[in-house]
PDB file of C-alpha atoms in Angstrom:
ATOM      1  CA  MET P   1      14.949 -19.211  10.357  1.00  0.00           C
ATOM      2  CA  GLU P   2      14.554 -22.819   8.707  1.00  0.00           C
ATOM      3  CA  ARG P   3      11.256 -22.208   7.624  1.00  0.00           C
ATOM      4  CA  ALA P   4      12.251 -18.802   5.815  1.00  0.00           C
ATOM      5  CA  PHE P   5      15.021 -20.701   4.105  1.00  0.00           C
ATOM      6  CA  ARG P   6      12.794 -23.411   2.882  1.00  0.00           C
ATOM      7  CA  CYS P   7      10.426 -20.485   1.624  1.00  0.00           C
ATOM      8  CA  ASP P   8      13.233 -18.821  -0.179  1.00  0.00           C
ATOM      9  CA  ARG P   9      14.588 -22.169  -1.442  1.00  0.00           C
ATOM     10  CA  PHE P  10      11.277 -22.934  -2.969  1.00  0.00           C
ATOM     11  CA  LEU P  11      10.775 -19.746  -4.601  1.00  0.00           C
ATOM     12  CA  VAL P  12      13.968 -20.192  -6.224  1.00  0.00           C
ATOM     13  CA  VAL P  13      12.952 -23.326  -7.606  1.00  0.00           C
ATOM     14  CA  CYS P  14       9.719 -22.146  -8.555  1.00  0.00           C
ATOM     15  CA  LEU P  15      11.334 -19.192 -10.555  1.00  0.00           C
ATOM     16  CA  GLY P  16      13.721 -21.323 -11.957  1.00  0.00           C
ATOM     17  CA  ALA P  17      11.225 -23.487 -13.252  1.00  0.00           C
ATOM     18  CA  MET P  18       9.163 -20.520 -14.519  1.00  0.00           C
ATOM     19  CA  GLU P  19      12.430 -19.486 -16.529  1.00  0.00           C
ATOM     20  CA  GLU P  20      12.516 -22.985 -17.984  1.00  0.00           C
ATOM     21  CA  VAL P  21       8.916 -22.975 -18.964  1.00  0.00           C
ATOM     22  CA  GLU P  22       9.034 -19.388 -20.507  1.00  0.00           C
ATOM     23  CA  GLU P  23      12.343 -20.464 -22.490  1.00  0.00           C
ATOM     24  CA  ARG P  24      10.597 -23.784 -23.695  1.00  0.00           C
ATOM     25  CA  TYR P  25       6.925 -22.525 -24.499  1.00  0.00           C
ATOM     26  CA  PHE P  26       6.650 -18.936 -24.941  1.00  0.00           C
ATOM     27  CA  LYS P  27      10.063 -17.448 -25.709  1.00  0.00           C
ATOM     28  CA  ASP P  28       8.952 -15.261 -28.488  1.00  0.00           C
ATOM     29  CA  LYS P  29       5.578 -14.214 -27.543  1.00  0.00           C
ATOM     30  CA  SER P  30       3.658 -13.439 -24.522  1.00  0.00           C
ATOM     31  CA  PHE P  31       2.183 -16.135 -22.001  1.00  0.00           C
ATOM     32  CA  MET P  32      -1.305 -15.331 -23.104  1.00  0.00           C
ATOM     33  CA  LYS P  33      -0.432 -16.168 -26.896  1.00  0.00           C
ATOM     34  CA  ALA P  34       1.504 -19.067 -25.878  1.00  0.00           C
ATOM     35  CA  GLU P  35       0.431 -22.664 -27.358  1.00  0.00           C
ATOM     36  CA  LEU P  36       0.108 -25.959 -25.263  1.00  0.00           C
ATOM     37  CA  GLY P  37       2.682 -27.504 -27.677  1.00  0.00           C
ATOM     38  CA  SER P  38       3.603 -31.151 -28.283  1.00  0.00           C
ATOM     39  CA  ASN P  39       4.104 -33.271 -25.244  1.00  0.00           C
ATOM     40  CA  PRO P  40       3.847 -30.543 -22.785  1.00  0.00           C
ATOM     41  CA  SER P  41       4.969 -31.176 -19.140  1.00  0.00           C
ATOM     42  CA  TRP P  42       2.683 -31.462 -16.293  1.00  0.00           C
ATOM     43  CA  VAL P  43       3.971 -27.988 -15.021  1.00  0.00           C
ATOM     44  CA  TRP P  44       3.160 -26.145 -18.240  1.00  0.00           C
ATOM     45  CA  ARG P  45      -0.096 -27.808 -18.888  1.00  0.00           C
ATOM     46  CA  SER P  46      -1.323 -26.625 -15.429  1.00  0.00           C
ATOM     47  CA  ILE P  47      -0.197 -23.220 -16.062  1.00  0.00           C
ATOM     48  CA  TRP P  48      -1.472 -23.212 -19.501  1.00  0.00           C
ATOM     49  CA  GLU P  49      -4.824 -24.073 -18.506  1.00  0.00           C
ATOM     50  CA  SER P  50      -5.173 -21.226 -16.003  1.00  0.00           C
ATOM     51  CA  LYS P  51      -5.127 -18.880 -19.271  1.00  0.00           C
ATOM     52  CA  ASN P  52      -9.019 -19.306 -19.652  1.00  0.00           C
ATOM     53  CA  ILE P  53      -9.421 -18.003 -16.305  1.00  0.00           C
ATOM     54  CA  LEU P  54      -7.038 -15.088 -16.915  1.00  0.00           C
ATOM     55  CA  THR P  55      -8.580 -13.925 -19.953  1.00  0.00           C
ATOM     56  CA  THR P  56     -11.829 -13.688 -18.126  1.00  0.00           C
ATOM     57  CA  GLY P  57     -10.678 -11.546 -15.429  1.00  0.00           C
ATOM     58  CA  ILE P  58      -8.091  -9.425 -16.778  1.00  0.00           C
ATOM     59  CA  GLN P  59      -8.538  -5.863 -18.410  1.00  0.00           C
ATOM     60  CA  TRP P  60      -6.078  -2.753 -19.158  1.00  0.00           C
ATOM     61  CA  SER P  61      -6.364   0.226 -16.973  1.00  0.00           C
ATOM     62  CA  ILE P  62      -5.629   2.928 -19.471  1.00  0.00           C
ATOM     63  CA  GLY P  63      -2.859   5.301 -18.781  1.00  0.00           C
ATOM     64  CA  ASN P  64      -1.422   7.019 -21.757  1.00  0.00           C
ATOM     65  CA  GLY P  65      -2.550   3.960 -24.167  1.00  0.00           C
ATOM     66  CA  GLU P  66       0.770   3.293 -25.656  1.00  0.00           C
ATOM     67  CA  HIS P  67       0.893  -0.185 -25.025  1.00  0.00           C
ATOM     68  CA  VAL P  68      -2.853  -1.374 -25.443  1.00  0.00           C
ATOM     69  CA  ARG P  69      -4.265  -2.624 -28.896  1.00  0.00           C
ATOM     70  CA  ILE P  70      -7.741  -1.260 -29.611  1.00  0.00           C
ATOM     71  CA  ASP P  71      -9.206  -4.733 -31.143  1.00  0.00           C
ATOM     72  CA  GLU P  72      -6.919  -7.356 -29.386  1.00  0.00           C
ATOM     73  CA  ASP P  73      -6.545  -6.199 -25.790  1.00  0.00           C
ATOM     74  CA  PRO P  74      -9.456  -6.152 -23.112  1.00  0.00           C
ATOM     75  CA  TRP P  75      -9.507  -2.405 -21.984  1.00  0.00           C
ATOM     76  CA  VAL P  76     -13.064  -1.342 -22.315  1.00  0.00           C
ATOM     77  CA  PRO P  77     -15.052  -2.269 -19.068  1.00  0.00           C
ATOM     78  CA  MET P  78     -18.355  -3.675 -20.585  1.00  0.00           C
ATOM     79  CA  ASP P  79     -20.654  -6.081 -18.999  1.00  0.00           C
ATOM     80  CA  GLY P  80     -19.377  -9.744 -19.845  1.00  0.00           C
ATOM     81  CA  ALA P  81     -17.407  -9.238 -22.939  1.00  0.00           C
ATOM     82  CA  PHE P  82     -14.484  -6.898 -24.266  1.00  0.00           C
ATOM     83  CA  LYS P  83     -14.857  -7.243 -27.745  1.00  0.00           C
ATOM     84  CA  LEU P  84     -15.683  -3.780 -29.269  1.00  0.00           C
ATOM     85  CA  GLN P  85     -17.453  -3.304 -32.343  1.00  0.00           C
ATOM     86  CA  ARG P  86     -16.543  -0.988 -34.692  1.00  0.00           C
ATOM     87  CA  LEU P  87     -18.602   0.902 -37.294  1.00  0.00           C
ATOM     88  CA  MET P  88     -15.795   1.451 -39.615  1.00  0.00           C
ATOM     89  CA  ASP P  89     -12.226   0.030 -39.703  1.00  0.00           C
ATOM     90  CA  ASN P  90      -9.563   1.532 -41.970  1.00  0.00           C
ATOM     91  CA  GLY P  91      -6.672  -0.149 -40.337  1.00  0.00           C
ATOM     92  CA  GLU P  92      -5.591   3.379 -39.164  1.00  0.00           C
ATOM     93  CA  PHE P  93      -6.484   2.975 -35.639  1.00  0.00           C
ATOM     94  CA  VAL P  94      -4.404   0.221 -33.944  1.00  0.00           C
ATOM     95  CA  LEU P  95      -3.194   1.709 -30.380  1.00  0.00           C
ATOM     96  CA  VAL P  96      -5.581   3.356 -27.817  1.00  0.00           C
ATOM     97  CA  LYS P  97      -3.349   6.236 -27.574  1.00  0.00           C
ATOM     98  CA  GLN P  98      -4.176   7.222 -31.185  1.00  0.00           C
ATOM     99  CA  LEU P  99      -7.688   7.789 -29.618  1.00  0.00           C
ATOM    100  CA  ILE P 100      -6.233  10.247 -26.894  1.00  0.00           C
ATOM    101  CA  ASN P 101      -5.665  13.880 -27.378  1.00  0.00           C
ATOM    102  CA  PRO P 102      -1.980  14.262 -26.259  1.00  0.00           C
ATOM    103  CA  SER P 103      -2.180  18.010 -25.544  1.00  0.00           C
ATOM    104  CA  SER P 104      -5.240  17.823 -23.388  1.00  0.00           C
ATOM    105  CA  THR P 105      -5.194  13.938 -22.037  1.00  0.00           C
ATOM    106  CA  THR P 106      -8.824  13.839 -23.185  1.00  0.00           C
ATOM    107  CA  TRP P 107     -10.332  11.184 -25.582  1.00  0.00           C
ATOM    108  CA  LYS P 108     -10.701  12.270 -29.319  1.00  0.00           C
ATOM    109  CA  GLU P 109     -14.526  12.244 -28.935  1.00  0.00           C
ATOM    110  CA  ASP P 110     -15.270  12.667 -32.680  1.00  0.00           C
ATOM    111  CA  ILE P 111     -12.963   9.679 -33.577  1.00  0.00           C
ATOM    112  CA  VAL P 112     -14.350   7.505 -31.000  1.00  0.00           C
ATOM    113  CA  SER P 113     -17.731   8.249 -32.064  1.00  0.00           C
ATOM    114  CA  GLN P 114     -17.067   7.474 -35.681  1.00  0.00           C
ATOM    115  CA  LEU P 115     -15.307   4.288 -35.049  1.00  0.00           C
ATOM    116  CA  PHE P 116     -17.644   2.471 -32.627  1.00  0.00           C
ATOM    117  CA  VAL P 117     -20.947   1.794 -32.047  1.00  0.00           C
ATOM    118  CA  PRO P 118     -22.821   4.233 -29.562  1.00  0.00           C
ATOM    119  CA  ASP P 119     -22.923   1.842 -26.497  1.00  0.00           C
ATOM    120  CA  HIS P 120     -19.053   1.187 -26.854  1.00  0.00           C
ATOM    121  CA  ALA P 121     -18.365   4.706 -27.711  1.00  0.00           C
ATOM    122  CA  ARG P 122     -19.905   5.651 -24.287  1.00  0.00           C
ATOM    123  CA  CYS P 123     -17.813   3.345 -22.300  1.00  0.00           C
ATOM    124  CA  ILE P 124     -14.588   4.296 -23.741  1.00  0.00           C
ATOM    125  CA  LEU P 125     -15.436   7.951 -23.349  1.00  0.00           C
ATOM    126  CA  SER P 126     -16.321   7.350 -19.813  1.00  0.00           C
ATOM    127  CA  ILE P 127     -12.790   5.830 -19.080  1.00  0.00           C
ATOM    128  CA  PRO P 128     -10.597   8.511 -17.127  1.00  0.00           C
ATOM    129  CA  LEU P 129      -7.357   9.194 -18.620  1.00  0.00           C
ATOM    130  CA  SER P 130      -3.924  10.352 -17.083  1.00  0.00           C
ATOM    131  CA  TRP P 131      -0.713  10.701 -18.675  1.00  0.00           C
ATOM    132  CA  THR P 132       1.246  10.201 -15.478  1.00  0.00           C
ATOM    133  CA  LYS P 133      -0.031   6.395 -15.172  1.00  0.00           C
ATOM    134  CA  VAL P 134       1.348   3.833 -17.590  1.00  0.00           C
ATOM    135  CA  ASP P 135      -1.014   1.239 -18.624  1.00  0.00           C
ATOM    136  CA  LYS P 136      -1.284  -1.762 -16.669  1.00  0.00           C
ATOM    137  CA  LEU P 137      -3.101  -4.993 -16.464  1.00  0.00           C
ATOM    138  CA  VAL P 138      -5.619  -5.138 -13.435  1.00  0.00           C
ATOM    139  CA  TRP P 139      -7.778  -8.143 -12.264  1.00  0.00           C
ATOM    140  CA  HIS P 140     -11.251  -6.407 -12.804  1.00  0.00           C
ATOM    141  CA  GLN P 141     -13.162  -9.216 -10.912  1.00  0.00           C
ATOM    142  CA  ALA P 142     -11.733  -7.554  -7.617  1.00  0.00           C
ATOM    143  CA  HIS P 143     -12.612  -4.337  -6.392  1.00  0.00           C
ATOM    144  CA  ALA P 144      -8.938  -3.322  -5.693  1.00  0.00           C
ATOM    145  CA  GLY P 145      -7.959  -4.528  -9.311  1.00  0.00           C
ATOM    146  CA  ILE P 146      -5.625  -6.932  -7.650  1.00  0.00           C
ATOM    147  CA  TYR P 147      -6.104 -10.903  -8.115  1.00  0.00           C
ATOM    148  CA  ASN P 148      -7.034 -12.683  -5.190  1.00  0.00           C
ATOM    149  CA  VAL P 149      -7.627 -16.589  -4.871  1.00  0.00           C
ATOM    150  CA  SER P 150     -11.323 -16.281  -3.942  1.00  0.00           C
ATOM    151  CA  SER P 151     -12.211 -14.135  -7.079  1.00  0.00           C
ATOM    152  CA  GLY P 152      -9.993 -16.215  -9.088  1.00  0.00           C
ATOM    153  CA  TYR P 153     -11.856 -19.203  -7.837  1.00  0.00           C
ATOM    154  CA  LEU P 154     -15.391 -17.492  -8.506  1.00  0.00           C
ATOM    155  CA  SER P 155     -14.231 -16.605 -11.897  1.00  0.00           C
ATOM    156  CA  ALA P 156     -13.303 -20.233 -12.514  1.00  0.00           C
ATOM    157  CA  LEU P 157     -16.803 -21.316 -11.432  1.00  0.00           C
ATOM    158  CA  ASN P 158     -18.343 -18.969 -13.685  1.00  0.00           C
ATOM    159  CA  LEU P 159     -16.204 -20.273 -16.686  1.00  0.00           C
ATOM    160  CA  LYS P 160     -17.069 -23.687 -15.729  1.00  0.00           C
ATOM    161  CA  ASN P 161     -20.839 -22.938 -15.513  1.00  0.00           C
ATOM    162  CA  ARG P 162     -20.836 -21.424 -18.986  1.00  0.00           C
ATOM    163  CA  LYS P 163     -19.233 -24.428 -20.155  1.00  0.00           C
ATOM    164  CA  ILE P 164     -21.641 -26.550 -18.771  1.00  0.00           C
ATOM    165  CA  MET P 165     -24.558 -24.274 -19.893  1.00  0.00           C
ATOM    166  CA  GLY P 166     -23.071 -23.982 -23.194  1.00  0.00           C
ATOM    167  CA  ASN P 167     -23.327 -19.973 -23.302  1.00  0.00           C
ATOM    168  CA  GLY P 168     -21.121 -18.936 -26.194  1.00  0.00           C
ATOM    169  CA  ASP P 169     -17.537 -17.863 -25.770  1.00  0.00           C
ATOM    170  CA  GLU P 170     -15.618 -19.293 -22.747  1.00  0.00           C
ATOM    171  CA  GLY P 171     -13.343 -16.237 -22.536  1.00  0.00           C
ATOM    172  CA  GLY P 172     -10.152 -18.041 -23.306  1.00  0.00           C
ATOM    173  CA  THR P 173      -8.220 -20.450 -25.469  1.00  0.00           C
ATOM    174  CA  ASP P 174      -8.570 -24.233 -25.876  1.00  0.00           C
TER     175      ASP P 174
END
């Protein structure tokens, strides 16, 4: 009983600290867009540093496409990178839902093929759709899509190795 109480107390303290961190550092924006800020606490600096690992491992699983931004969010399962290359951009298509035919729950193949380079268009068109699902973030480094410590550790090691080797984008923010 005492151990359970200590766990509950620990969770309350952690959640309270997170609320304080959220209020101070990313009140009006998402965690992924939050900045380190001046004179950050040790807790916030530690949490903020984890963004690099998270940005290399998270990806949107498409349900109806209402919450996923085409150019800003990682949503297309491609090797290594999630940045899409467009053939044209007139600013008309911002959300993934605009690429989906709502009456048949299928991709608007003609629009996808016009907007993106062929390899990326094929990747997009291979993503299964379902209007019964909502868009959700998944951990693409694990088979079940759920973060676990070992896959997070491997992601951190890969990120560190890319930095050491000097291979391009580290996948996050500095």
